[in-house]
PDB file of C-alpha atoms and ligand atoms in Angstrom:
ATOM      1  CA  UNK A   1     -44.919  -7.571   7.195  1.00  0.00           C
ATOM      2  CA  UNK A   2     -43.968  -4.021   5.924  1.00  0.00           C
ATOM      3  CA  UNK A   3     -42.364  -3.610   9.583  1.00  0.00           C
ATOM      4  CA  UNK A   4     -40.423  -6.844   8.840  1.00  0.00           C
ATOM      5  CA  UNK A   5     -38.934  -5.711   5.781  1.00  0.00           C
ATOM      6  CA  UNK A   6     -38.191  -2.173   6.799  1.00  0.00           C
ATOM      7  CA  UNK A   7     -36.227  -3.690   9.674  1.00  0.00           C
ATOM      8  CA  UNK A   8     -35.031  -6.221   6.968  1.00  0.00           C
ATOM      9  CA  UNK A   9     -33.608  -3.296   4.653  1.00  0.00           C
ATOM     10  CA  UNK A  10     -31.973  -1.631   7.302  1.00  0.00           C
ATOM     11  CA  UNK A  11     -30.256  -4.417   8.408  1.00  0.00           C
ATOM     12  CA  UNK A  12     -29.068  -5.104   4.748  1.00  0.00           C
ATOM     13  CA  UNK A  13     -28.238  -1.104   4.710  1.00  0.00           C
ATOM     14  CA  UNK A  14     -26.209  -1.080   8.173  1.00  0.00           C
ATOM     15  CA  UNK A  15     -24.537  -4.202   7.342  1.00  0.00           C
ATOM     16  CA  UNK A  16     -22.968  -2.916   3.829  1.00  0.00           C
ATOM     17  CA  UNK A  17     -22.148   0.117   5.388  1.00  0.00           C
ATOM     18  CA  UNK A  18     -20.099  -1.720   7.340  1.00  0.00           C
ATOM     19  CA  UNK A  19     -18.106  -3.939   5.469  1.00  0.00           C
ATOM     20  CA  UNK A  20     -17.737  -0.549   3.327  1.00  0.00           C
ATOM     21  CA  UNK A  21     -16.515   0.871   6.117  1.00  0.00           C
ATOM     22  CA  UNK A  22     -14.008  -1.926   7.107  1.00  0.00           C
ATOM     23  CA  UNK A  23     -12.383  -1.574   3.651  1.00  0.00           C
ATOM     24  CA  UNK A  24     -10.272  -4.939   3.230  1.00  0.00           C
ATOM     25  CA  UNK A  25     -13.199  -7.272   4.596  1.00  0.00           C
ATOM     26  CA  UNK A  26     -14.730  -6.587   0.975  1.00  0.00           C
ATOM     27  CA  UNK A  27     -13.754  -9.333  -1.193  1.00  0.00           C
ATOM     28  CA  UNK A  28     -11.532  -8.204  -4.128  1.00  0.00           C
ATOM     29  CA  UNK A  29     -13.484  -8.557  -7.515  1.00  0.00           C
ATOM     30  CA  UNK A  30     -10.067  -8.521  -9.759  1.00  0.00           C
ATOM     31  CA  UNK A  31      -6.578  -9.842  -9.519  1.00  0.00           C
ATOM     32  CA  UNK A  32      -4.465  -9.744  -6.243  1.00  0.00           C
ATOM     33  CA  UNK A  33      -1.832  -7.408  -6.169  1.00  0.00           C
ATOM     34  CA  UNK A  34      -1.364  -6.983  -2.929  1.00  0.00           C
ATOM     35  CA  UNK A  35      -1.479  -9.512   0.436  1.00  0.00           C
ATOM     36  CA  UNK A  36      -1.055  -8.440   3.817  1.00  0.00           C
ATOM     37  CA  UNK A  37      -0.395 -11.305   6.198  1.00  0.00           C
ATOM     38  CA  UNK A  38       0.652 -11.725   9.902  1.00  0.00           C
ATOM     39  CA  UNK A  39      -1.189  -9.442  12.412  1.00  0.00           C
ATOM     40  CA  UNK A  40      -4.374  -8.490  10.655  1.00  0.00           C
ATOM     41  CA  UNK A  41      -7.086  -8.091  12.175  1.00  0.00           C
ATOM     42  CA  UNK A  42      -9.887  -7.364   8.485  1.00  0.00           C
ATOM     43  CA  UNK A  43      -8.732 -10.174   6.952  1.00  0.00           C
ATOM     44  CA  UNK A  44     -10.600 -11.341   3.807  1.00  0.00           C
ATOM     45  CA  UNK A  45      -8.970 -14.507   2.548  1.00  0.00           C
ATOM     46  CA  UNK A  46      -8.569 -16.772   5.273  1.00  0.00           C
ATOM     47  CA  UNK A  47      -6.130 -15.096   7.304  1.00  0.00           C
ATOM     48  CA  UNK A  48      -4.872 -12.808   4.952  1.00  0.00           C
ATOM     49  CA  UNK A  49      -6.111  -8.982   4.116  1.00  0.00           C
ATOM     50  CA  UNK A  50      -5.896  -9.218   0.218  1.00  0.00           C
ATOM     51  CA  UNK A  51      -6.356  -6.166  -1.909  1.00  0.00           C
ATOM     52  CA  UNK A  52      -6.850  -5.717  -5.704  1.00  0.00           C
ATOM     53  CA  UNK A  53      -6.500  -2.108  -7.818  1.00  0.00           C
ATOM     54  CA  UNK A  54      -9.985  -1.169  -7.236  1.00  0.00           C
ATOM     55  CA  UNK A  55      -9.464  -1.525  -3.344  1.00  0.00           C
ATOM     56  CA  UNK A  56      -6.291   0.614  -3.614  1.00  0.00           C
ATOM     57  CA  UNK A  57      -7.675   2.699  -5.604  1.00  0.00           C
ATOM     58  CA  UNK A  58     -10.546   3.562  -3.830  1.00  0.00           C
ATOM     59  CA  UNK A  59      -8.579   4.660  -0.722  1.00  0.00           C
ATOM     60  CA  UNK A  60      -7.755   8.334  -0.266  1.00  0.00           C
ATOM     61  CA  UNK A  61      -4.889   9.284  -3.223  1.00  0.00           C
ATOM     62  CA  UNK A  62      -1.795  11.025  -2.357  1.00  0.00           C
ATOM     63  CA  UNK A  63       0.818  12.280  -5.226  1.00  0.00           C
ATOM     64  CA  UNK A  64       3.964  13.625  -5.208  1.00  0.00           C
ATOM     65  CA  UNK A  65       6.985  13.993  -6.930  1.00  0.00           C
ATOM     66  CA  UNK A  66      10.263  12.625  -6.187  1.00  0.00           C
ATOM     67  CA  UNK A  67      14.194  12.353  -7.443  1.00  0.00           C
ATOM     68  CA  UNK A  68      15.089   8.827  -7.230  1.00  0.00           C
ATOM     69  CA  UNK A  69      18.697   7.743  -7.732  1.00  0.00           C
ATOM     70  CA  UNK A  70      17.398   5.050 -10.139  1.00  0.00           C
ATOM     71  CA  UNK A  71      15.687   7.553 -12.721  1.00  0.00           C
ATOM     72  CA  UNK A  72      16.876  10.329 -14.675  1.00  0.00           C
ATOM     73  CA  UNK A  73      14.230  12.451 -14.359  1.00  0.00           C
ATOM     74  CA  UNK A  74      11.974  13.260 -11.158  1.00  0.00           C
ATOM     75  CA  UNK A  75       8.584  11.107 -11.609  1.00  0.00           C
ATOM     76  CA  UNK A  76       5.044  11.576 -10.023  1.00  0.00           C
ATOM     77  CA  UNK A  77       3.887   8.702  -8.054  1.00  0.00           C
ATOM     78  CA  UNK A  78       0.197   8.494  -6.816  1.00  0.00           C
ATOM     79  CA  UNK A  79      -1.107   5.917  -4.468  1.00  0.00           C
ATOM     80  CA  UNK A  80      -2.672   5.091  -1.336  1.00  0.00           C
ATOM     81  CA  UNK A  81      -0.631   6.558   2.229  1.00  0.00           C
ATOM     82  CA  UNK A  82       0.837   3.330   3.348  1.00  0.00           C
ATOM     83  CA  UNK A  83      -0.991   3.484   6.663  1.00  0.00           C
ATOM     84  CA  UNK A  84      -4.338   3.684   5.090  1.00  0.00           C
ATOM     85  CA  UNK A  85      -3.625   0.138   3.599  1.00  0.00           C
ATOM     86  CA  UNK A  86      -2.346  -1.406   6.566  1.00  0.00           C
ATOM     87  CA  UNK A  87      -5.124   0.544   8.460  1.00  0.00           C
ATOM     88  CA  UNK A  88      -7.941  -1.468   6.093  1.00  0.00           C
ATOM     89  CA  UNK A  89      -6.465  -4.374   6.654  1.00  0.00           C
ATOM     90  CA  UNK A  90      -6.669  -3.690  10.746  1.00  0.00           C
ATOM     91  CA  UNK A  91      -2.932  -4.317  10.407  1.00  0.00           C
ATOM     92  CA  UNK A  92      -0.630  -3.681  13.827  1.00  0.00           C
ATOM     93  CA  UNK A  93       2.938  -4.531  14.682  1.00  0.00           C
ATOM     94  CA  UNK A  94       6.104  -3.051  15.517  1.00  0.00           C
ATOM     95  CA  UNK A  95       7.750  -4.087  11.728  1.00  0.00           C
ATOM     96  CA  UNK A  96       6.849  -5.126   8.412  1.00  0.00           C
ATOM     97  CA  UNK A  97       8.869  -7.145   5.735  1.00  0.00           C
ATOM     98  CA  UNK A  98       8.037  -6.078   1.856  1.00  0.00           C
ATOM     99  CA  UNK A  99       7.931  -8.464  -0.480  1.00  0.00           C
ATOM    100  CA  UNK A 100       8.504  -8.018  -3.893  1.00  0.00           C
ATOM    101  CA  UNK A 101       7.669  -9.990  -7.277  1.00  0.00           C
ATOM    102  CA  UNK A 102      11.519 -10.319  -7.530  1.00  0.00           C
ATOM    103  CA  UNK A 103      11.638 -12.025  -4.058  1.00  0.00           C
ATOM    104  CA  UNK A 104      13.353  -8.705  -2.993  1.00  0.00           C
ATOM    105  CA  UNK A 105      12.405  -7.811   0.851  1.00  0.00           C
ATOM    106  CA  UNK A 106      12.848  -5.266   3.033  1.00  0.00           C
ATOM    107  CA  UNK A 107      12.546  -4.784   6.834  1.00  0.00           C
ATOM    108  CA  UNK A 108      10.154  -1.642   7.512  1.00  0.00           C
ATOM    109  CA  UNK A 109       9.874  -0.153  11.163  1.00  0.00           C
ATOM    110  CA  UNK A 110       6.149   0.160  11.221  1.00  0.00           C
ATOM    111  CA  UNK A 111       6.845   3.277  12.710  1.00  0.00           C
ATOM    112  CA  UNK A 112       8.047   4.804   9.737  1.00  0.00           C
ATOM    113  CA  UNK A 113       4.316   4.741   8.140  1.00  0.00           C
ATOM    114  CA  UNK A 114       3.402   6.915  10.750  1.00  0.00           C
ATOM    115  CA  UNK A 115       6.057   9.213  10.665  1.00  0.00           C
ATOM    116  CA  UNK A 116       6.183   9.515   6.991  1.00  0.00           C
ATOM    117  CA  UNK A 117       3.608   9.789   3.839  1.00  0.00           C
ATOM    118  CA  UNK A 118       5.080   6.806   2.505  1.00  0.00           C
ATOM    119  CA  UNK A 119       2.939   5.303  -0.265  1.00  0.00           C
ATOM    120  CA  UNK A 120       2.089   2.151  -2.337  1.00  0.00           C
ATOM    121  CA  UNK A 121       2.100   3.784  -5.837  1.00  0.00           C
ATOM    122  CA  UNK A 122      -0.253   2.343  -8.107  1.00  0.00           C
ATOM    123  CA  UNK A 123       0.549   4.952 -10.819  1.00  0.00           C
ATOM    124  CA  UNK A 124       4.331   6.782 -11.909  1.00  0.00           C
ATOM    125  CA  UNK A 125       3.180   9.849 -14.076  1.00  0.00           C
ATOM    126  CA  UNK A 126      -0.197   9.047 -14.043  1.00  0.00           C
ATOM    127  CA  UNK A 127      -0.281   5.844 -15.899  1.00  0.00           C
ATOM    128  CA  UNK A 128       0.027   2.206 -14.269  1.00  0.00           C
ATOM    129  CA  UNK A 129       3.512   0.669 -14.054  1.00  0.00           C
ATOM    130  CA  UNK A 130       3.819  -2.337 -15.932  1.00  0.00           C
ATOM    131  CA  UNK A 131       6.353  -5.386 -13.953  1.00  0.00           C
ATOM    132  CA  UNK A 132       9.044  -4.260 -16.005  1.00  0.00           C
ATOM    133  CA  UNK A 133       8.403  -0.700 -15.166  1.00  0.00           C
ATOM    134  CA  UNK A 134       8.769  -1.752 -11.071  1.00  0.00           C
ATOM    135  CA  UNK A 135       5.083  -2.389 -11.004  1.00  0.00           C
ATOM    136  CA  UNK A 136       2.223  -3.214 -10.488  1.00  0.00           C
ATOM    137  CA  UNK A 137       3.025  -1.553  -7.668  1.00  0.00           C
ATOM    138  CA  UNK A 138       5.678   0.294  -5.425  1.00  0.00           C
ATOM    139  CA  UNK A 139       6.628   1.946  -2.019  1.00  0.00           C
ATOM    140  CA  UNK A 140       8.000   5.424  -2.206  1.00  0.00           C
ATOM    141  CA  UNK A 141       9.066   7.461   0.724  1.00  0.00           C
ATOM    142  CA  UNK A 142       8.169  11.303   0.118  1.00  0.00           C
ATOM    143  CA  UNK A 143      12.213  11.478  -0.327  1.00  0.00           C
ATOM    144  CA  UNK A 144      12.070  15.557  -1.339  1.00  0.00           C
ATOM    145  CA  UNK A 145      10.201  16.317   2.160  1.00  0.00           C
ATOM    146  CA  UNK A 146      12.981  15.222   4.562  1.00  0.00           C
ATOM    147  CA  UNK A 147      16.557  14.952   3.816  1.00  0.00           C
ATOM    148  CA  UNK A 148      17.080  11.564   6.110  1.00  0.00           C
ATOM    149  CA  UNK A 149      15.376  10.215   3.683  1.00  0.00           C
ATOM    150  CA  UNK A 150      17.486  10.142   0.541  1.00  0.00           C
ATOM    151  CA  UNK A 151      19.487   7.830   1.819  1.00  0.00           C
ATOM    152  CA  UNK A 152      20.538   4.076   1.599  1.00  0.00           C
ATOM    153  CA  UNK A 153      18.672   3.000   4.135  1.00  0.00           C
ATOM    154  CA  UNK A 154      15.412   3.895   2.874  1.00  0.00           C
ATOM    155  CA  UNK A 155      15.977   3.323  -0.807  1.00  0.00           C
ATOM    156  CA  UNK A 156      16.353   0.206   0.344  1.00  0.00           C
ATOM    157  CA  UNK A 157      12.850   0.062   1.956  1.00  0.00           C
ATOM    158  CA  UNK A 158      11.616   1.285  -0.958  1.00  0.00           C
ATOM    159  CA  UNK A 159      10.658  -2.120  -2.904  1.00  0.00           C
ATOM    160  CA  UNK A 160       9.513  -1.671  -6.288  1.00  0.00           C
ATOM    161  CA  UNK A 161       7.363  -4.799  -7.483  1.00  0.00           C
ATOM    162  CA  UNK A 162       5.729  -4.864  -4.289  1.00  0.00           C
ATOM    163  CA  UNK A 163       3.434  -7.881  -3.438  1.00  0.00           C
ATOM    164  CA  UNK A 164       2.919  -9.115   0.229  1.00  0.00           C
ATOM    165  CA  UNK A 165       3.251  -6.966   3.226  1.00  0.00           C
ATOM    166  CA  UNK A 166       3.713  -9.555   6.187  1.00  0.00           C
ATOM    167  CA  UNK A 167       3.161  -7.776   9.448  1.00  0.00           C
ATOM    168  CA  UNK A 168       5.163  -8.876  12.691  1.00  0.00           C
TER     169      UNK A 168
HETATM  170  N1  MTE B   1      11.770  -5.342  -5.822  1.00  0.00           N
HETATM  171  C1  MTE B   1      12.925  -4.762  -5.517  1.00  0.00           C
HETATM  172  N2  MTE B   1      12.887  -3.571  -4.922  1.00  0.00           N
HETATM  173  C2  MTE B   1      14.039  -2.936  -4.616  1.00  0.00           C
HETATM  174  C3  MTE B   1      15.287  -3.528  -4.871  1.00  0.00           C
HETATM  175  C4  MTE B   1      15.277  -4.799  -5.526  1.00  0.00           C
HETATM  176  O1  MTE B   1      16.319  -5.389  -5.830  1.00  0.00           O
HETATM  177  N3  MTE B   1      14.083  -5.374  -5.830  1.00  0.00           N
HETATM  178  N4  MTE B   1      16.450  -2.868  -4.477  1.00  0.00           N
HETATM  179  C5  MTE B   1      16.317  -1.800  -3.460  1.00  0.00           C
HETATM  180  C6  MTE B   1      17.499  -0.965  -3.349  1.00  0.00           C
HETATM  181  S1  MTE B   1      18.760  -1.543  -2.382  1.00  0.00           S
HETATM  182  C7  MTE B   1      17.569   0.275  -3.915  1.00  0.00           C
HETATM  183  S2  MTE B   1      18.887   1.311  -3.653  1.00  0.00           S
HETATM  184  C8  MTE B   1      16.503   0.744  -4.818  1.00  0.00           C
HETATM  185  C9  MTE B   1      17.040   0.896  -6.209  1.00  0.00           C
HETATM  186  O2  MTE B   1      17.481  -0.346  -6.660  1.00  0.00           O
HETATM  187  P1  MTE B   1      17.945  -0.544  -8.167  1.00  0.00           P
HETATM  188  O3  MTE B   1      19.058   0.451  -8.386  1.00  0.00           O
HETATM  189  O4  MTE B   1      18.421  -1.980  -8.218  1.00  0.00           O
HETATM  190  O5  MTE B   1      16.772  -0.295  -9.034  1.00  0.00           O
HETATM  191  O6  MTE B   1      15.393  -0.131  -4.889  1.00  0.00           O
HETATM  192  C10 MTE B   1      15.114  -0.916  -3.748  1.00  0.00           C
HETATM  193  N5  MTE B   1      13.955  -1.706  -4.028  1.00  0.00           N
HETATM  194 MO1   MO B   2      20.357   0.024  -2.442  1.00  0.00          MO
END
């Protein structure tokens, strides 16, 4: 009987410690901000990998600041690396079309979240962007690190309002 339960807790222990590990198999507790659909592998909701803050948030945090044509003054963006969310949700493909709140979208070479830090920013200065501040959430490129980068093409990619990720 103790033997049973010993086995029975370390079952409970290994199993937790993998869904922990799997990230976007958790179940989100709060509201859906984010939904990555098409090839996913960890998906959570039906076929979908759906993520709230918390989930983002509890990802590995990367800030930097950044000169956008948009905004007058450079702004600090912190978020999770792009590939760490498509990562959770065991996402693969060879592109990826942002959607935003807006209905804006954007063709992404999923090579370019490889190449480049890009992030989802959760937070612009520190504080949460509201969805008339381009929130809840947005992808920035790490413009400053590569001059290819502040260009058209991939301040178009960078879709502010961001809410589905659909992976081809
Ligand atoms: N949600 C959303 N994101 C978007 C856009 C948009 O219309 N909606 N426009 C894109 C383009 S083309 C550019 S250059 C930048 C800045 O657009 P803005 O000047 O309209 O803010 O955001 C990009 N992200
Ligand atoms: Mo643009």
């Amino acid at each position: 009987m103790v033997h049973a339960l010993s086995a029975l807790r370390t079952f409970v222990l290994i199993s937790s410690l993998a869904t922990g590990l799997a990230g976007a198999q958790q179940a989100p507790t709060g509201e859906v901000v984010l939904t990555v659909s098409g090839q996913v592998s960890k998906p959570n909701a039906g076929t979908r990998a759906v993520f709230d803050m918390k989930m983002l948030e509890a990802l590995p945090q990367r800030t930097f600041t950044t000169q956008l044509p948009w905004f007058n003054e450079p702004v600090q963006y912190t978020g999770p690396l792009l590939r760490d969310v498509l990562a959770a949700a065991g996402a693969t493909g060879t592109k990826i079309v942002a959607v935003a709140l807006n209905d804006y979208r954007t063709e992404i070479p999923f090579a370019d979240v490889s190449r480049y830090d890009v992030i989802a920013a959760r937070l612009a200065n520190g504080k949460p962007m509201t969805v008339r501040d381009k929130g809840p959430l947005s992808i920035v490129y790490p413009f400053d690190t590569r001059p290819e980068l502040k260009t058209e093409l991939y301040y178009g990619r960078s879709a502010w309002q961001l809410n589905q990720l659909q992976v081809q």
